[in-house]
PDB file of C-alpha atoms in Angstrom:
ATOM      1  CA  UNK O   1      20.566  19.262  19.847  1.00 54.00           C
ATOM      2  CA  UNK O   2      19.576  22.577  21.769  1.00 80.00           C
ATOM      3  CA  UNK O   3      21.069  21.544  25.483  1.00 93.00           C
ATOM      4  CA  UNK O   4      23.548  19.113  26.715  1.00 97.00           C
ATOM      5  CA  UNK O   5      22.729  15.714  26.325  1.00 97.00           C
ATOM      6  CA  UNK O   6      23.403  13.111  28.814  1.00 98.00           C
ATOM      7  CA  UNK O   7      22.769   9.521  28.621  1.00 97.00           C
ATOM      8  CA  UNK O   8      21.846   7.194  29.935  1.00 97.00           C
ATOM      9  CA  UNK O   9      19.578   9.059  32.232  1.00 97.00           C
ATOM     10  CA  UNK O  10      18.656   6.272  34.799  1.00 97.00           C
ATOM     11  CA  UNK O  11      21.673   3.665  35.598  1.00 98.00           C
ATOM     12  CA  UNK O  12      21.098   0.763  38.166  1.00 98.00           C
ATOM     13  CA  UNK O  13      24.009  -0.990  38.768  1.00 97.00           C
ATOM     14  CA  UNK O  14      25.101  -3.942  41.418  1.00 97.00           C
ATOM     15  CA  UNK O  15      27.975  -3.120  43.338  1.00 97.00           C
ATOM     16  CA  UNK O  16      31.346  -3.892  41.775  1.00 97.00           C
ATOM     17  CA  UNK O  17      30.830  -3.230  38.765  1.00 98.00           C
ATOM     18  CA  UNK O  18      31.762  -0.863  35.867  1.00 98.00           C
ATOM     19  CA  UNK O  19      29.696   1.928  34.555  1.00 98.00           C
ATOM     20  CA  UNK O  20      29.886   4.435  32.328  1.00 98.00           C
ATOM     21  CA  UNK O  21      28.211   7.818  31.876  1.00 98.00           C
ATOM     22  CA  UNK O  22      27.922   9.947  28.706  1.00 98.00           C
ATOM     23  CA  UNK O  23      27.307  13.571  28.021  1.00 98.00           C
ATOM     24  CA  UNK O  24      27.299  15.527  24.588  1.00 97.00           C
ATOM     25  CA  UNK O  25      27.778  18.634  25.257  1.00 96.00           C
ATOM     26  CA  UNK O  26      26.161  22.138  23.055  1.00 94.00           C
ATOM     27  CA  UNK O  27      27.844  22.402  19.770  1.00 92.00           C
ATOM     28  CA  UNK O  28      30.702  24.755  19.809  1.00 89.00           C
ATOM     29  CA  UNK O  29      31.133  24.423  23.155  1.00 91.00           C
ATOM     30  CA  UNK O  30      34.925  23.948  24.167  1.00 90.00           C
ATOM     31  CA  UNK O  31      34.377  23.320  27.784  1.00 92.00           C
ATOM     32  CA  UNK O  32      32.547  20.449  29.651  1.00 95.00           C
ATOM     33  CA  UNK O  33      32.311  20.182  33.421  1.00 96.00           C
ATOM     34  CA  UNK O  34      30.870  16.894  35.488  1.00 98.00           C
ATOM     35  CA  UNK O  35      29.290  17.432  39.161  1.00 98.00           C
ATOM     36  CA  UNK O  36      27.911  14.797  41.201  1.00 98.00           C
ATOM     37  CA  UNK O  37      24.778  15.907  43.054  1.00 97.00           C
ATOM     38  CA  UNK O  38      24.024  13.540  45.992  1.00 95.00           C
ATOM     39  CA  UNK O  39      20.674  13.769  47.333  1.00 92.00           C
ATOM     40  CA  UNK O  40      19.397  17.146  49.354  1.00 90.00           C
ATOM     41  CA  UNK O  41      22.449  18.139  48.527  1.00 93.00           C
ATOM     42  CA  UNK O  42      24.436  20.721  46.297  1.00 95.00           C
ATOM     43  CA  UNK O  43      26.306  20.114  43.235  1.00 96.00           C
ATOM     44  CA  UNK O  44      29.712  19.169  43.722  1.00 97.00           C
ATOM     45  CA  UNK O  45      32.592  19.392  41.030  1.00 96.00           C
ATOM     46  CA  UNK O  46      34.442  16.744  40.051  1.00 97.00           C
ATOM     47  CA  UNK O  47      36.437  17.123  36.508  1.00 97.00           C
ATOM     48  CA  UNK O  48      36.624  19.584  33.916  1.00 94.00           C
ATOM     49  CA  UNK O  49      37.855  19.739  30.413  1.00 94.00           C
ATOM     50  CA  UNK O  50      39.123  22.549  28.108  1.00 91.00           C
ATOM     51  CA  UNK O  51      38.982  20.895  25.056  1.00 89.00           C
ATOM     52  CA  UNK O  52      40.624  17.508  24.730  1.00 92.00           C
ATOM     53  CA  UNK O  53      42.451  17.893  28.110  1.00 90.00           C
ATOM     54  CA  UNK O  54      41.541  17.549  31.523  1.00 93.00           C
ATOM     55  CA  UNK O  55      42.695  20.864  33.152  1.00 91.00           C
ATOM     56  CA  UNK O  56      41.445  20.417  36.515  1.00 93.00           C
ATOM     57  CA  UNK O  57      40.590  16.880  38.111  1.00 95.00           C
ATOM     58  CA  UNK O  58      41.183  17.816  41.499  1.00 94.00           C
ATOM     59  CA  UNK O  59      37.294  17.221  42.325  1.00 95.00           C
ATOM     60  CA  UNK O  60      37.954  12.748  41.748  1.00 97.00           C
ATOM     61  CA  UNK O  61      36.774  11.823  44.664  1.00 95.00           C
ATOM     62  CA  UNK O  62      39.205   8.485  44.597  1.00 94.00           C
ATOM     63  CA  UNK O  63      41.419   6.807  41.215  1.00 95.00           C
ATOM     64  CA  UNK O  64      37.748   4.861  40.613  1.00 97.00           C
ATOM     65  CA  UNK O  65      36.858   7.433  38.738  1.00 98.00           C
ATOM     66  CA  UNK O  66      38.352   8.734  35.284  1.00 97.00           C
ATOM     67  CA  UNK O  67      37.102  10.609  32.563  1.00 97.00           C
ATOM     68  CA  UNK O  68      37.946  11.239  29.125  1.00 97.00           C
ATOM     69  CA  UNK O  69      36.826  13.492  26.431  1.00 96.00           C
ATOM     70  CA  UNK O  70      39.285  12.238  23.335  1.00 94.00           C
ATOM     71  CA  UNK O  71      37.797  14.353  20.309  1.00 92.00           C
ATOM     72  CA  UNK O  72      37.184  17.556  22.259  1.00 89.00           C
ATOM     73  CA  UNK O  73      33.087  17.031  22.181  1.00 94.00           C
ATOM     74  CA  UNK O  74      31.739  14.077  24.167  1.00 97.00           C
ATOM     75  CA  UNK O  75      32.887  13.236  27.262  1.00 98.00           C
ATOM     76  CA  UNK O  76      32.344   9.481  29.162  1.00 98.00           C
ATOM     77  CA  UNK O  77      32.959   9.421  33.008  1.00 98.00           C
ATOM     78  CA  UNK O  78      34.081   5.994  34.093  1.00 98.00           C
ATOM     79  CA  UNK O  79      33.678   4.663  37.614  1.00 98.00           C
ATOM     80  CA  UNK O  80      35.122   1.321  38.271  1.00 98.00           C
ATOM     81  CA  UNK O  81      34.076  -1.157  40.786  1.00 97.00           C
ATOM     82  CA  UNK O  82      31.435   0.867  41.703  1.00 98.00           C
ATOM     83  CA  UNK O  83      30.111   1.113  45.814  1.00 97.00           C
ATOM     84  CA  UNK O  84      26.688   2.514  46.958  1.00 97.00           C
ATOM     85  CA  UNK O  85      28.397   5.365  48.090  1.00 96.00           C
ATOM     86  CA  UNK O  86      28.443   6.082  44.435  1.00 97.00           C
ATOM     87  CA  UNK O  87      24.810   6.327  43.625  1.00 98.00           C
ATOM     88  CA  UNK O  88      24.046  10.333  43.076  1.00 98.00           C
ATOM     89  CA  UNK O  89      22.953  12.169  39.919  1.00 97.00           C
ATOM     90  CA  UNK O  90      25.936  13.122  37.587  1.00 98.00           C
ATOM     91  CA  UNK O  91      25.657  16.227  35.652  1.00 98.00           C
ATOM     92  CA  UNK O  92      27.361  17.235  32.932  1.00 98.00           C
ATOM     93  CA  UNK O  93      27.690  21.285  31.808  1.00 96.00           C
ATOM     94  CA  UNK O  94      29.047  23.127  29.114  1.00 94.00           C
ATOM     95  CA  UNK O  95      30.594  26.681  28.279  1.00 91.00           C
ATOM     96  CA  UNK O  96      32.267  28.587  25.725  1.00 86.00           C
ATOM     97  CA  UNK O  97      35.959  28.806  26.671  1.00 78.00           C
ATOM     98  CA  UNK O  98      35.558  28.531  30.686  1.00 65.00           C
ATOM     99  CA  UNK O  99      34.688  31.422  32.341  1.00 68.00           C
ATOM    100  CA  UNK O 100      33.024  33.007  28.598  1.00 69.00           C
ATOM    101  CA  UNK O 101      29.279  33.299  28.997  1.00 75.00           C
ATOM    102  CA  UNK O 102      26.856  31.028  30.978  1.00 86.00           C
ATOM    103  CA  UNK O 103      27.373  27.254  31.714  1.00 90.00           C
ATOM    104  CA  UNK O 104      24.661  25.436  30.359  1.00 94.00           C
ATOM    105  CA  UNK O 105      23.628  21.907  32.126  1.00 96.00           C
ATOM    106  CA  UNK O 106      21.909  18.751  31.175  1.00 97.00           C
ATOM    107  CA  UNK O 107      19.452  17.066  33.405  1.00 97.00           C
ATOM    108  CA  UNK O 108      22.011  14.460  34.717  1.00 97.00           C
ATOM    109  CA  UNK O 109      22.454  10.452  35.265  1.00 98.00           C
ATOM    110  CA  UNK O 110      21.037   9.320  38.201  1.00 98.00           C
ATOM    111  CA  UNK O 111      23.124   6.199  39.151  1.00 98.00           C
ATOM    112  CA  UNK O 112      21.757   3.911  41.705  1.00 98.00           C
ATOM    113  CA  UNK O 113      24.510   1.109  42.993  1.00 98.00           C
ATOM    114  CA  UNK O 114      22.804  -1.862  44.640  1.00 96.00           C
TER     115      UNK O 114
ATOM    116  CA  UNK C   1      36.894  27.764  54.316  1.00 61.00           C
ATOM    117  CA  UNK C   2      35.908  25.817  51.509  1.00 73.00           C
ATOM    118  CA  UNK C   3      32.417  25.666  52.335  1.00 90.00           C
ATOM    119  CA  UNK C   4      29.722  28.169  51.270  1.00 96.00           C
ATOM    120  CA  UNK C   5      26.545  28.200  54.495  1.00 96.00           C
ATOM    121  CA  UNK C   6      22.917  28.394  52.798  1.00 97.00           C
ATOM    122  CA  UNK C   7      19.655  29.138  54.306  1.00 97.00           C
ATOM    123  CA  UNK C   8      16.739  28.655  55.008  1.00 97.00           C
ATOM    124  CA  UNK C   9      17.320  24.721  54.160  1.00 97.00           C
ATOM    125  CA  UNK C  10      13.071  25.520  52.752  1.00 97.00           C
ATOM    126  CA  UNK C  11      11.265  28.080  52.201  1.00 97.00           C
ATOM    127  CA  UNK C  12       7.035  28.845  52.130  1.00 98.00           C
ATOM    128  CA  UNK C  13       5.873  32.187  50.580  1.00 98.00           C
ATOM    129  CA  UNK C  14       2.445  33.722  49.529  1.00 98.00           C
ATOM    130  CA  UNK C  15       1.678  33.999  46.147  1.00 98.00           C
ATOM    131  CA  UNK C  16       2.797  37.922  45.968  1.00 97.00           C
ATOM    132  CA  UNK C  17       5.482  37.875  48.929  1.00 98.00           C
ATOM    133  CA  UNK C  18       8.964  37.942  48.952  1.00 98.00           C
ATOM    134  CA  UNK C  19      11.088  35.160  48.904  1.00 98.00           C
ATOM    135  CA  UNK C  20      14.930  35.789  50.601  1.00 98.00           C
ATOM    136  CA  UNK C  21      17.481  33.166  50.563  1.00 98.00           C
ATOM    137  CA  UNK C  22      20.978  33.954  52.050  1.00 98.00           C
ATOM    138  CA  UNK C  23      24.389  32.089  51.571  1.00 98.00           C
ATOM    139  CA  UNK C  24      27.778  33.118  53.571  1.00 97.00           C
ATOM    140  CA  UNK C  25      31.113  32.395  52.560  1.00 96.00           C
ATOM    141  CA  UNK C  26      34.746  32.168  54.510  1.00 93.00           C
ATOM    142  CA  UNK C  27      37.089  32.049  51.214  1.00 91.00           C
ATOM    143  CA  UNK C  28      37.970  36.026  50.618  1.00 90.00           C
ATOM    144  CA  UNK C  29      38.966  35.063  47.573  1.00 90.00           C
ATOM    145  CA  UNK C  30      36.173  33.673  46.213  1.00 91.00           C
ATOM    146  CA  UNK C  31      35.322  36.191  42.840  1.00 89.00           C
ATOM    147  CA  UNK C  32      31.933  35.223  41.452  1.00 91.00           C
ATOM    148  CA  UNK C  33      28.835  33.992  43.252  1.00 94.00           C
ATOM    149  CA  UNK C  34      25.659  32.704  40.908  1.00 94.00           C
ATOM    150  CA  UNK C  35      22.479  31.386  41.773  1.00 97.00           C
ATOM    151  CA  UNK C  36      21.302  28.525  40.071  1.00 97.00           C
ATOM    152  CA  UNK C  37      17.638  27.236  39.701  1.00 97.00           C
ATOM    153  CA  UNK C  38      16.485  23.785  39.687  1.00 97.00           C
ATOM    154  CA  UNK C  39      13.334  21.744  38.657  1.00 96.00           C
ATOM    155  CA  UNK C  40      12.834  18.628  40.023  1.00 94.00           C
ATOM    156  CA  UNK C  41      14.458  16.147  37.557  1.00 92.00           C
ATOM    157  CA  UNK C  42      16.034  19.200  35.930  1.00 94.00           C
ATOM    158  CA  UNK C  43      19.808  20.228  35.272  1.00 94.00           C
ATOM    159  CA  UNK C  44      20.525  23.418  37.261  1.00 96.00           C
ATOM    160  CA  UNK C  45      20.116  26.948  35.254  1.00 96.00           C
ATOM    161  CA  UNK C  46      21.952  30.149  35.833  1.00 94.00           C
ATOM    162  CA  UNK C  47      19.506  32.974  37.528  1.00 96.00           C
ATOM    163  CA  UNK C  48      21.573  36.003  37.950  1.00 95.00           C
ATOM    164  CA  UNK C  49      25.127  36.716  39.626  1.00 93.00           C
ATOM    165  CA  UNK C  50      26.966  39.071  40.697  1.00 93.00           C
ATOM    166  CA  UNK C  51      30.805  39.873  41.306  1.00 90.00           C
ATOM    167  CA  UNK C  52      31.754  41.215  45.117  1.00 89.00           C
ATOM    168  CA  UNK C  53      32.555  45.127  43.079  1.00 90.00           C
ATOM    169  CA  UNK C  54      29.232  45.441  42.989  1.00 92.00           C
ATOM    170  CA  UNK C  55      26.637  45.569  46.384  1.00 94.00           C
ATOM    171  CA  UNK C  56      23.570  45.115  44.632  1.00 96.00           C
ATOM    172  CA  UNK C  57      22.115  43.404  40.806  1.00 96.00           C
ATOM    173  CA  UNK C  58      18.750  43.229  39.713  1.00 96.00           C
ATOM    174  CA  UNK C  59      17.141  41.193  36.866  1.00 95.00           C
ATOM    175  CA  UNK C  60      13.220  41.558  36.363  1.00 96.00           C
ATOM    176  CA  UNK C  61      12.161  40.262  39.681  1.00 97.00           C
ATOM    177  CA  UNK C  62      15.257  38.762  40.934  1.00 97.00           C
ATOM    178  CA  UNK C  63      17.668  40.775  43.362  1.00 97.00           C
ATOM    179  CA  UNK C  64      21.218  39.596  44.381  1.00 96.00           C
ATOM    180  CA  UNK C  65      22.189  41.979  47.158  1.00 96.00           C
ATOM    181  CA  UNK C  66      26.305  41.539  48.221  1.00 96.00           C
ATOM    182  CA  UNK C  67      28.093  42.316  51.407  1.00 95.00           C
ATOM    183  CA  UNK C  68      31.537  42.231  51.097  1.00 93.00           C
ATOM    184  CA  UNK C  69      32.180  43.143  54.922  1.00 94.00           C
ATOM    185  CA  UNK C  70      30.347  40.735  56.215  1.00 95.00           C
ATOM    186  CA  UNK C  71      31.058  37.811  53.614  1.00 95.00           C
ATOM    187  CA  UNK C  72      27.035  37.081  53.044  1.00 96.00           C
ATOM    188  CA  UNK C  73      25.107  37.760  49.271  1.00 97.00           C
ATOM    189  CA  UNK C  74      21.129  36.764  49.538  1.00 98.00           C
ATOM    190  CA  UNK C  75      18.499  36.233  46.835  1.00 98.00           C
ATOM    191  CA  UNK C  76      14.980  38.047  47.008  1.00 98.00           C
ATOM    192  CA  UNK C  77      12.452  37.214  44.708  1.00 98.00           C
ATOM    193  CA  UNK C  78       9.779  39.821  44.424  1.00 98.00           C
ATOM    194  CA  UNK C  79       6.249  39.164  43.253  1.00 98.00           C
ATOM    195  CA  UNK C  80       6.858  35.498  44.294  1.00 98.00           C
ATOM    196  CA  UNK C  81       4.520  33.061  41.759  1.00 98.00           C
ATOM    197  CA  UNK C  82       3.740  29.497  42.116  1.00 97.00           C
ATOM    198  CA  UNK C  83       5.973  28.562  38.489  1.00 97.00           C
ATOM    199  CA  UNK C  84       8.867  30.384  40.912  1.00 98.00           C
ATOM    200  CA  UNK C  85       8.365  27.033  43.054  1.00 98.00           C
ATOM    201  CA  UNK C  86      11.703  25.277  42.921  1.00 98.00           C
ATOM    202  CA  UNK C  87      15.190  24.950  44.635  1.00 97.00           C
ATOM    203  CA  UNK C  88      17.713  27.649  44.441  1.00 98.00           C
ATOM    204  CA  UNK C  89      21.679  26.950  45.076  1.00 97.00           C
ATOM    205  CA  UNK C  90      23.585  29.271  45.854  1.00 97.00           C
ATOM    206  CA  UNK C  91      27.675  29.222  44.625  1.00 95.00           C
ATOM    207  CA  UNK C  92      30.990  30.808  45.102  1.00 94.00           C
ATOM    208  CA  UNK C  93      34.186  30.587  42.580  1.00 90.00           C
ATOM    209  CA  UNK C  94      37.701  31.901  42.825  1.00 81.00           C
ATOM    210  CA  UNK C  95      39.090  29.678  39.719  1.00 72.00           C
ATOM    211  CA  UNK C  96      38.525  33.097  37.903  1.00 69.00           C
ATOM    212  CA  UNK C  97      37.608  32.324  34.200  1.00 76.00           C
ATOM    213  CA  UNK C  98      35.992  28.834  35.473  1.00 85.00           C
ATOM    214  CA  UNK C  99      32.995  27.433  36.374  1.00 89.00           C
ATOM    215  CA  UNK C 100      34.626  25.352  38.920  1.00 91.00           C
ATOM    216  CA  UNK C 101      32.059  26.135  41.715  1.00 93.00           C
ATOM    217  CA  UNK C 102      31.601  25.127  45.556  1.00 95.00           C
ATOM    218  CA  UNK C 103      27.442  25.296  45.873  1.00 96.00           C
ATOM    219  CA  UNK C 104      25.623  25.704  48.793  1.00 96.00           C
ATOM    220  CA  UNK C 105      23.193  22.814  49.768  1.00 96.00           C
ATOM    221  CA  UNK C 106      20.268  24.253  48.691  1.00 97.00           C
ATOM    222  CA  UNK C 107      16.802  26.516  49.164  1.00 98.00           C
ATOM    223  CA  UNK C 108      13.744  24.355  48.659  1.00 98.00           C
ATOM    224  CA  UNK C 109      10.827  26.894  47.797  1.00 98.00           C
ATOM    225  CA  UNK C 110       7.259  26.432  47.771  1.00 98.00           C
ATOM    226  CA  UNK C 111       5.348  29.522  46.577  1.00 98.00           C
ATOM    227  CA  UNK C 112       1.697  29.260  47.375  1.00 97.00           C
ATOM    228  CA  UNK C 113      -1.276  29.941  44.948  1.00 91.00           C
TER     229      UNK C 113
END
């Protein structure tokens, strides 16, 4: 694929419950970033990965969220026990080695919690 | 300190005009500021940015000017067009050789045929 690809791209969810978010990033691409974008609001960073390893997850809001990225390539963000506090867009972007060129994002998963 | 201050919160402009958007920052050692452009439903794109060596960068019709003093950078659109219609975020970095950003909250702009 041309961009980052992020799916699913709507997610409505009850509160309490698990969800999961996926995002593919460009090929080649070494690091992935996930923001949360609440609306009317900026983007906010949450996590991001150089490779397999997380080298900054100091955005987390709480220990409901994790995310993983096991092969180097696609990354899942996992929010447990979800609240409607939750319910944002997630975006997911990806670079060259951080800081090399431009980061490139998808269009996002827009999570609603009920 | 954290925080970087955007405004106008929205923004109507002539088909033609100028469109300015200005963000101010606390955090001296913030390195990097982009501005980012976003459709509605839309991930956010890089527009141009600039590093706080510089005072002034300039990409077809797209102007970041940078005040180091005074801790404020602004957008100006020239030749403002309706497809220009959009919000613009502003951001700030210091995690040199990241992309771990703090992003203003956002210019809505409406650019009038």
């Amino acid at each position: 694929g041309a961009g980052v690809s992020q799916t699913p791209s709507n997610k409505v969810t009850e509160k309490g419950k698990y969800v999961e978010l996926r995002c593919d990033p460009i090929s080649g691409h070494t690091a992935l970033y996930w923001y949360r974008q609440s609306l009317g609001q900026g983007p906010e960073f949450l996590i991001y990965f150089q490779g397999t390893g997380a080298a900054d997850d100091s955005g987390l809001p709480n220990d409901r969220f994790f995310a993983v990225r096991p092969e180097g390539s696609v990354s899942t963000l996992k929010i447990q026990r979800t609240e409607r506090g939750d319910s944002a867009v997630y975006l997911c972007a990806s670079s060259l080695p951080s800081g090399v060129g431009e980061l490139f994002f998808g269009e996002g998963s827009r999570l609603t919690v009920l | 300190q954290q925080q970087v201050k955007q405004s106008p919160q929205s923004l109507i402009v002539q088909k033609g005009g100028i469109s300015i958007i200005n963000c101010a920052y606390e955090n001296t050692a913030f390195d990097y500021f982009p501005w980012y452009q976003q459709f509605p439903g839309k991930g956010p794109a890089l527009l141009i940015a600039i590093r706080p060596d510089v005072s002034e960068k300039k990409e077809g019709r797209f102007t970041i000017s940078f005040n180091k003093s005074a801790k404020q950078f602004s957008l100006h659109i020239m030749d403002s067009q309706p497809g220009d219609s959009a919000t613009y975020f502003c951001a700030a970095s210091y995690h040199s050789g990241t992309y771990k950003y703090i992003f203003g909250t956002g210019t809505r702009l409406k650019v009038l045929a």
